[in-house]
Amino acid sequence: MMQVKVVTENFYEITSDMLVFPVYESESITGILAELNTRLGNILQGLFESGEFRGKANETCYIGLAAGLATARLLLVGLGKAEKFTERKICEAAGTVARFIKGKKLGRVAVVLRPDTAKAARCFLEGFIIGSFDMDAYKTDRREMKVTVLELIVPPDAVDEVERGMFKGKVYGEATNFARSLSNEPGSNLTPKGMAMKARQIAAKYGLGIEVYGEEQMAEFGMGAILGVSRGSDEEAQLIVVRYEHPEARKDELLALIGKGITFDSGGLSLKTSEGMEKMKYDMSGAAAVLGAICAIAELKPSVNVVGVLACAENMPSGKALKPGDVIRAMSGRTIEVNNTDAEGRLVLADAITFARQHLGVTRIVDVATLTGAVSIAFGQVYAAVLGNDQLMIDALCRAASEAGERLWQLPLDEEYGKALESDIADCRNSGGKPAGTINGAFFLKAFAADTPWAHIDIASTGWNMENKPYICKGPTGVAVRTLSEWVLSRA
Ligand code: BES
Ligand code: MN
Ligand code: ZN
């Protein structure tokens, strides 16, 4: 466990294993930078002049013997041009620093916090913790982060503000990595029951209420949709409810965070092709994001009541599996022709949404799901899609995302899109084919949200990085943990 703290000594008096000094691109050597340059015997000026280090975004320069400073080693890291500065640059620079340090025996690291604001502190911690994560959980030789103490150096008048920001950043970083570690687990290791076990551990850790419903109870609730998806699998589906309550919360508001928890999506009888199917272990990333957000919320303690609902099942082909053309009845009473068993996410979410409305009495719903491949055609790996029936709520989610350093973009949900989901035999069908795939998925869910304010976030493409990004490496990203948490905080 890494301890984080705020210190007020002069940077040159800090006796850490490594001092990290962020520098803007071609920054003028005045003020604190002049202090550094003088103590280093003009090395900084030399680096700038020779072009060995200019402070470009994520550029690093390691100085092994920092004479003139009390620290043993110095790492300069670039923040890019001051005019183009956003907090994201701090996340990225901190991630770069984390990856530089990882695997090295450096226990105590100190950082000059620039700028010395709460937001910068939050972003540095997030970037550092998120940047420390690798997807090498099953490698025999893992590179571990050996930092035990991370100190942020700030002027005395900034301490309180920075401490708050730092704590939030630590919470968001750890909650995001927790979600990533779940998404990274192979499908055979993290089953719906495994998800329930993880949720029970979280509930015990934070003293949260938890209920777990198995297939027998789902049958009593009439949850034909999630039961249909799970029918082909040997693993029992689990509907997991985790409750965060605050004594001063409004009694007339209960927020629901609902996550798609397909622990493996083979497509069912509408089988996926083998290329890339191994990645379908991360089809529970919506549920992981909800559980991660619940952790963050339990740490930050906003005065609002929240339930996390994880709809967990496995989508497999077998002699018992749903057949294309089968008609199922969802908990709401709506009948669904399953014309494609690979559109299973919307089925499990349909029952989870009805359950949250009818049984839990929630007043607002945000669902998060790796719902459609089509969202990557629309947005690539940059934005997640948001759609819903309540514009103010969608706007609030977009603001929360931007505050959290994540990106959401709204897609439309006009009535015309319903056409593709009409069925000749039932109230609707579950797949509208290729056109407007992401919108169709949301449109299907809209009928189940009914008159409850609801928004849906599709993280199918942003949930998994195909390549290393500045501070989030290749693999599961933990996207939406911070957005959901920030949105819940904004409702307190
Ligand atoms: N889990 C997939 C969506 C997905 C695709 C997530 C790629 C991550 C990466 C979902 O269950 C699915 O299969 N959706 C279908 C829906 C279609 C049949 C209407 C899709 O996107 O092709
Ligand atoms: Mn599918
Ligand atoms: Zn799926």
PDB file of N, CA and C in Angstrom, residues 198-245:
ATOM      1  N   LYS A 198     -16.730 -10.969  -5.275  1.00  0.00           N
ATOM      2  CA  LYS A 198     -16.030  -9.673  -5.250  1.00  0.00           C
ATOM      3  C   LYS A 198     -16.923  -8.598  -4.618  1.00  0.00           C
ATOM      4  N   ALA A 199     -18.194  -8.600  -5.005  1.00  0.00           N
ATOM      5  CA  ALA A 199     -19.122  -7.594  -4.477  1.00  0.00           C
ATOM      6  C   ALA A 199     -19.302  -7.772  -2.966  1.00  0.00           C
ATOM      7  N   ARG A 200     -19.346  -9.030  -2.522  1.00  0.00           N
ATOM      8  CA  ARG A 200     -19.486  -9.273  -1.073  1.00  0.00           C
ATOM      9  C   ARG A 200     -18.265  -8.757  -0.310  1.00  0.00           C
ATOM     10  N   GLN A 201     -17.084  -8.938  -0.918  1.00  0.00           N
ATOM     11  CA  GLN A 201     -15.856  -8.432  -0.268  1.00  0.00           C
ATOM     12  C   GLN A 201     -15.899  -6.911  -0.143  1.00  0.00           C
ATOM     13  N   ILE A 202     -16.336  -6.248  -1.206  1.00  0.00           N
ATOM     14  CA  ILE A 202     -16.426  -4.781  -1.181  1.00  0.00           C
ATOM     15  C   ILE A 202     -17.438  -4.345  -0.116  1.00  0.00           C
ATOM     16  N   ALA A 203     -18.596  -5.023  -0.113  1.00  0.00           N
ATOM     17  CA  ALA A 203     -19.652  -4.656   0.841  1.00  0.00           C
ATOM     18  C   ALA A 203     -19.139  -4.819   2.276  1.00  0.00           C
ATOM     19  N   ALA A 204     -18.410  -5.899   2.534  1.00  0.00           N
ATOM     20  CA  ALA A 204     -17.883  -6.145   3.882  1.00  0.00           C
ATOM     21  C   ALA A 204     -16.845  -5.076   4.244  1.00  0.00           C
ATOM     22  N   LYS A 205     -15.988  -4.737   3.266  1.00  0.00           N
ATOM     23  CA  LYS A 205     -14.929  -3.751   3.512  1.00  0.00           C
ATOM     24  C   LYS A 205     -15.498  -2.391   3.918  1.00  0.00           C
ATOM     25  N   TYR A 206     -16.600  -1.978   3.244  1.00  0.00           N
ATOM     26  CA  TYR A 206     -17.141  -0.642   3.496  1.00  0.00           C
ATOM     27  C   TYR A 206     -18.420  -0.635   4.326  1.00  0.00           C
ATOM     28  N   GLY A 207     -18.854  -1.808   4.783  1.00  0.00           N
ATOM     29  CA  GLY A 207     -20.093  -1.857   5.549  1.00  0.00           C
ATOM     30  C   GLY A 207     -21.318  -1.489   4.728  1.00  0.00           C
ATOM     31  N   LEU A 208     -21.384  -1.978   3.494  1.00  0.00           N
ATOM     32  CA  LEU A 208     -22.517  -1.678   2.615  1.00  0.00           C
ATOM     33  C   LEU A 208     -23.512  -2.836   2.644  1.00  0.00           C
ATOM     34  N   GLY A 209     -24.773  -2.529   2.352  1.00  0.00           N
ATOM     35  CA  GLY A 209     -25.772  -3.585   2.232  1.00  0.00           C
ATOM     36  C   GLY A 209     -25.565  -4.351   0.937  1.00  0.00           C
ATOM     37  N   ILE A 210     -25.829  -5.645   0.958  1.00  0.00           N
ATOM     38  CA  ILE A 210     -25.705  -6.414  -0.287  1.00  0.00           C
ATOM     39  C   ILE A 210     -26.754  -7.518  -0.344  1.00  0.00           C
ATOM     40  N   GLU A 211     -27.340  -7.698  -1.535  1.00  0.00           N
ATOM     41  CA  GLU A 211     -28.235  -8.831  -1.770  1.00  0.00           C
ATOM     42  C   GLU A 211     -27.797  -9.478  -3.078  1.00  0.00           C
ATOM     43  N   VAL A 212     -27.781 -10.799  -3.087  1.00  0.00           N
ATOM     44  CA  VAL A 212     -27.441 -11.513  -4.314  1.00  0.00           C
ATOM     45  C   VAL A 212     -28.576 -12.471  -4.655  1.00  0.00           C
ATOM     46  N   TYR A 213     -29.137 -12.331  -5.863  1.00  0.00           N
ATOM     47  CA  TYR A 213     -30.236 -13.200  -6.302  1.00  0.00           C
ATOM     48  C   TYR A 213     -29.730 -14.193  -7.335  1.00  0.00           C
ATOM     49  N   GLY A 214     -30.049 -15.470  -7.118  1.00  0.00           N
ATOM     50  CA  GLY A 214     -29.695 -16.520  -8.077  1.00  0.00           C
ATOM     51  C   GLY A 214     -30.855 -16.793  -9.017  1.00  0.00           C
ATOM     52  N   GLU A 215     -30.726 -17.861  -9.804  1.00  0.00           N
ATOM     53  CA  GLU A 215     -31.720 -18.106 -10.868  1.00  0.00           C
ATOM     54  C   GLU A 215     -33.095 -18.485 -10.324  1.00  0.00           C
ATOM     55  N   GLU A 216     -33.118 -19.149  -9.164  1.00  0.00           N
ATOM     56  CA  GLU A 216     -34.411 -19.510  -8.599  1.00  0.00           C
ATOM     57  C   GLU A 216     -35.231 -18.251  -8.285  1.00  0.00           C
ATOM     58  N   GLN A 217     -34.582 -17.279  -7.650  1.00  0.00           N
ATOM     59  CA  GLN A 217     -35.288 -16.036  -7.331  1.00  0.00           C
ATOM     60  C   GLN A 217     -35.612 -15.233  -8.581  1.00  0.00           C
ATOM     61  N   MET A 218     -34.692 -15.310  -9.558  1.00  0.00           N
ATOM     62  CA  MET A 218     -34.972 -14.601 -10.827  1.00  0.00           C
ATOM     63  C   MET A 218     -36.242 -15.154 -11.452  1.00  0.00           C
ATOM     64  N   ALA A 219     -36.436 -16.460 -11.354  1.00  0.00           N
ATOM     65  CA  ALA A 219     -37.649 -17.081 -11.907  1.00  0.00           C
ATOM     66  C   ALA A 219     -38.879 -16.554 -11.160  1.00  0.00           C
ATOM     67  N   GLU A 220     -38.759 -16.405  -9.829  1.00  0.00           N
ATOM     68  CA  GLU A 220     -39.887 -15.859  -9.056  1.00  0.00           C
ATOM     69  C   GLU A 220     -40.222 -14.429  -9.467  1.00  0.00           C
ATOM     70  N   PHE A 221     -39.176 -13.658  -9.795  1.00  0.00           N
ATOM     71  CA  PHE A 221     -39.405 -12.278 -10.254  1.00  0.00           C
ATOM     72  C   PHE A 221     -39.900 -12.239 -11.701  1.00  0.00           C
ATOM     73  N   GLY A 222     -39.882 -13.358 -12.378  1.00  0.00           N
ATOM     74  CA  GLY A 222     -40.300 -13.394 -13.778  1.00  0.00           C
ATOM     75  C   GLY A 222     -39.272 -12.806 -14.735  1.00  0.00           C
ATOM     76  N   MET A 223     -37.991 -12.933 -14.361  1.00  0.00           N
ATOM     77  CA  MET A 223     -36.924 -12.336 -15.186  1.00  0.00           C
ATOM     78  C   MET A 223     -36.547 -13.232 -16.361  1.00  0.00           C
ATOM     79  N   GLY A 224     -37.476 -13.324 -17.322  1.00  0.00           N
ATOM     80  CA  GLY A 224     -37.238 -14.216 -18.459  1.00  0.00           C
ATOM     81  C   GLY A 224     -36.082 -13.794 -19.351  1.00  0.00           C
ATOM     82  N   ALA A 225     -35.710 -12.529 -19.302  1.00  0.00           N
ATOM     83  CA  ALA A 225     -34.661 -12.056 -20.215  1.00  0.00           C
ATOM     84  C   ALA A 225     -33.271 -12.488 -19.741  1.00  0.00           C
ATOM     85  N   ILE A 226     -32.943 -12.188 -18.484  1.00  0.00           N
ATOM     86  CA  ILE A 226     -31.614 -12.600 -18.007  1.00  0.00           C
ATOM     87  C   ILE A 226     -31.536 -14.126 -17.911  1.00  0.00           C
ATOM     88  N   LEU A 227     -32.633 -14.770 -17.543  1.00  0.00           N
ATOM     89  CA  LEU A 227     -32.638 -16.236 -17.475  1.00  0.00           C
ATOM     90  C   LEU A 227     -32.445 -16.844 -18.867  1.00  0.00           C
ATOM     91  N   GLY A 228     -33.029 -16.187 -19.872  1.00  0.00           N
ATOM     92  CA  GLY A 228     -32.857 -16.662 -21.246  1.00  0.00           C
ATOM     93  C   GLY A 228     -31.386 -16.634 -21.644  1.00  0.00           C
ATOM     94  N   VAL A 229     -30.709 -15.523 -21.362  1.00  0.00           N
ATOM     95  CA  VAL A 229     -29.291 -15.394 -21.712  1.00  0.00           C
ATOM     96  C   VAL A 229     -28.483 -16.480 -21.020  1.00  0.00           C
ATOM     97  N   SER A 230     -28.791 -16.723 -19.755  1.00  0.00           N
ATOM     98  CA  SER A 230     -27.970 -17.619 -18.941  1.00  0.00           C
ATOM     99  C   SER A 230     -28.244 -19.102 -19.220  1.00  0.00           C
ATOM    100  N   ARG A 231     -29.334 -19.379 -19.945  1.00  0.00           N
ATOM    101  CA  ARG A 231     -29.794 -20.760 -20.093  1.00  0.00           C
ATOM    102  C   ARG A 231     -28.762 -21.696 -20.706  1.00  0.00           C
ATOM    103  N   GLY A 232     -27.966 -21.196 -21.632  1.00  0.00           N
ATOM    104  CA  GLY A 232     -26.990 -22.053 -22.296  1.00  0.00           C
ATOM    105  C   GLY A 232     -25.729 -22.285 -21.483  1.00  0.00           C
ATOM    106  N   SER A 233     -25.629 -21.639 -20.344  1.00  0.00           N
ATOM    107  CA  SER A 233     -24.384 -21.699 -19.569  1.00  0.00           C
ATOM    108  C   SER A 233     -24.482 -22.646 -18.377  1.00  0.00           C
ATOM    109  N   ASP A 234     -23.359 -23.219 -17.998  1.00  0.00           N
ATOM    110  CA  ASP A 234     -23.309 -24.037 -16.783  1.00  0.00           C
ATOM    111  C   ASP A 234     -23.138 -23.175 -15.534  1.00  0.00           C
ATOM    112  N   GLU A 235     -22.851 -21.901 -15.724  1.00  0.00           N
ATOM    113  CA  GLU A 235     -22.668 -20.995 -14.577  1.00  0.00           C
ATOM    114  C   GLU A 235     -23.998 -20.319 -14.246  1.00  0.00           C
ATOM    115  N   GLU A 236     -24.301 -20.226 -12.970  1.00  0.00           N
ATOM    116  CA  GLU A 236     -25.567 -19.608 -12.579  1.00  0.00           C
ATOM    117  C   GLU A 236     -25.487 -18.081 -12.667  1.00  0.00           C
ATOM    118  N   ALA A 237     -26.526 -17.483 -13.252  1.00  0.00           N
ATOM    119  CA  ALA A 237     -26.583 -16.020 -13.313  1.00  0.00           C
ATOM    120  C   ALA A 237     -26.763 -15.454 -11.899  1.00  0.00           C
ATOM    121  N   GLN A 238     -26.279 -14.209 -11.724  1.00  0.00           N
ATOM    122  CA  GLN A 238     -26.396 -13.567 -10.414  1.00  0.00           C
ATOM    123  C   GLN A 238     -26.813 -12.109 -10.611  1.00  0.00           C
ATOM    124  N   LEU A 239     -27.831 -11.704  -9.888  1.00  0.00           N
ATOM    125  CA  LEU A 239     -28.205 -10.298  -9.875  1.00  0.00           C
ATOM    126  C   LEU A 239     -27.750  -9.750  -8.524  1.00  0.00           C
ATOM    127  N   ILE A 240     -26.808  -8.811  -8.585  1.00  0.00           N
ATOM    128  CA  ILE A 240     -26.134  -8.359  -7.363  1.00  0.00           C
ATOM    129  C   ILE A 240     -26.539  -6.916  -7.070  1.00  0.00           C
ATOM    130  N   VAL A 241     -26.977  -6.675  -5.848  1.00  0.00           N
ATOM    131  CA  VAL A 241     -27.397  -5.331  -5.450  1.00  0.00           C
ATOM    132  C   VAL A 241     -26.516  -4.871  -4.287  1.00  0.00           C
ATOM    133  N   VAL A 242     -25.784  -3.779  -4.468  1.00  0.00           N
ATOM    134  CA  VAL A 242     -24.939  -3.226  -3.402  1.00  0.00           C
ATOM    135  C   VAL A 242     -25.490  -1.849  -3.048  1.00  0.00           C
ATOM    136  N   ARG A 243     -25.711  -1.616  -1.753  1.00  0.00           N
ATOM    137  CA  ARG A 243     -26.354  -0.364  -1.335  1.00  0.00           C
ATOM    138  C   ARG A 243     -25.401   0.536  -0.544  1.00  0.00           C
ATOM    139  N   TYR A 244     -25.274   1.771  -1.027  1.00  0.00           N
ATOM    140  CA  TYR A 244     -24.560   2.799  -0.277  1.00  0.00           C
ATOM    141  C   TYR A 244     -25.609   3.753   0.276  1.00  0.00           C
ATOM    142  N   GLU A 245     -25.596   3.959   1.591  1.00  0.00           N
ATOM    143  CA  GLU A 245     -26.569   4.878   2.187  1.00  0.00           C
ATOM    144  C   GLU A 245     -25.874   5.934   3.025  1.00  0.00           C
TER     145      GLU A 245
END
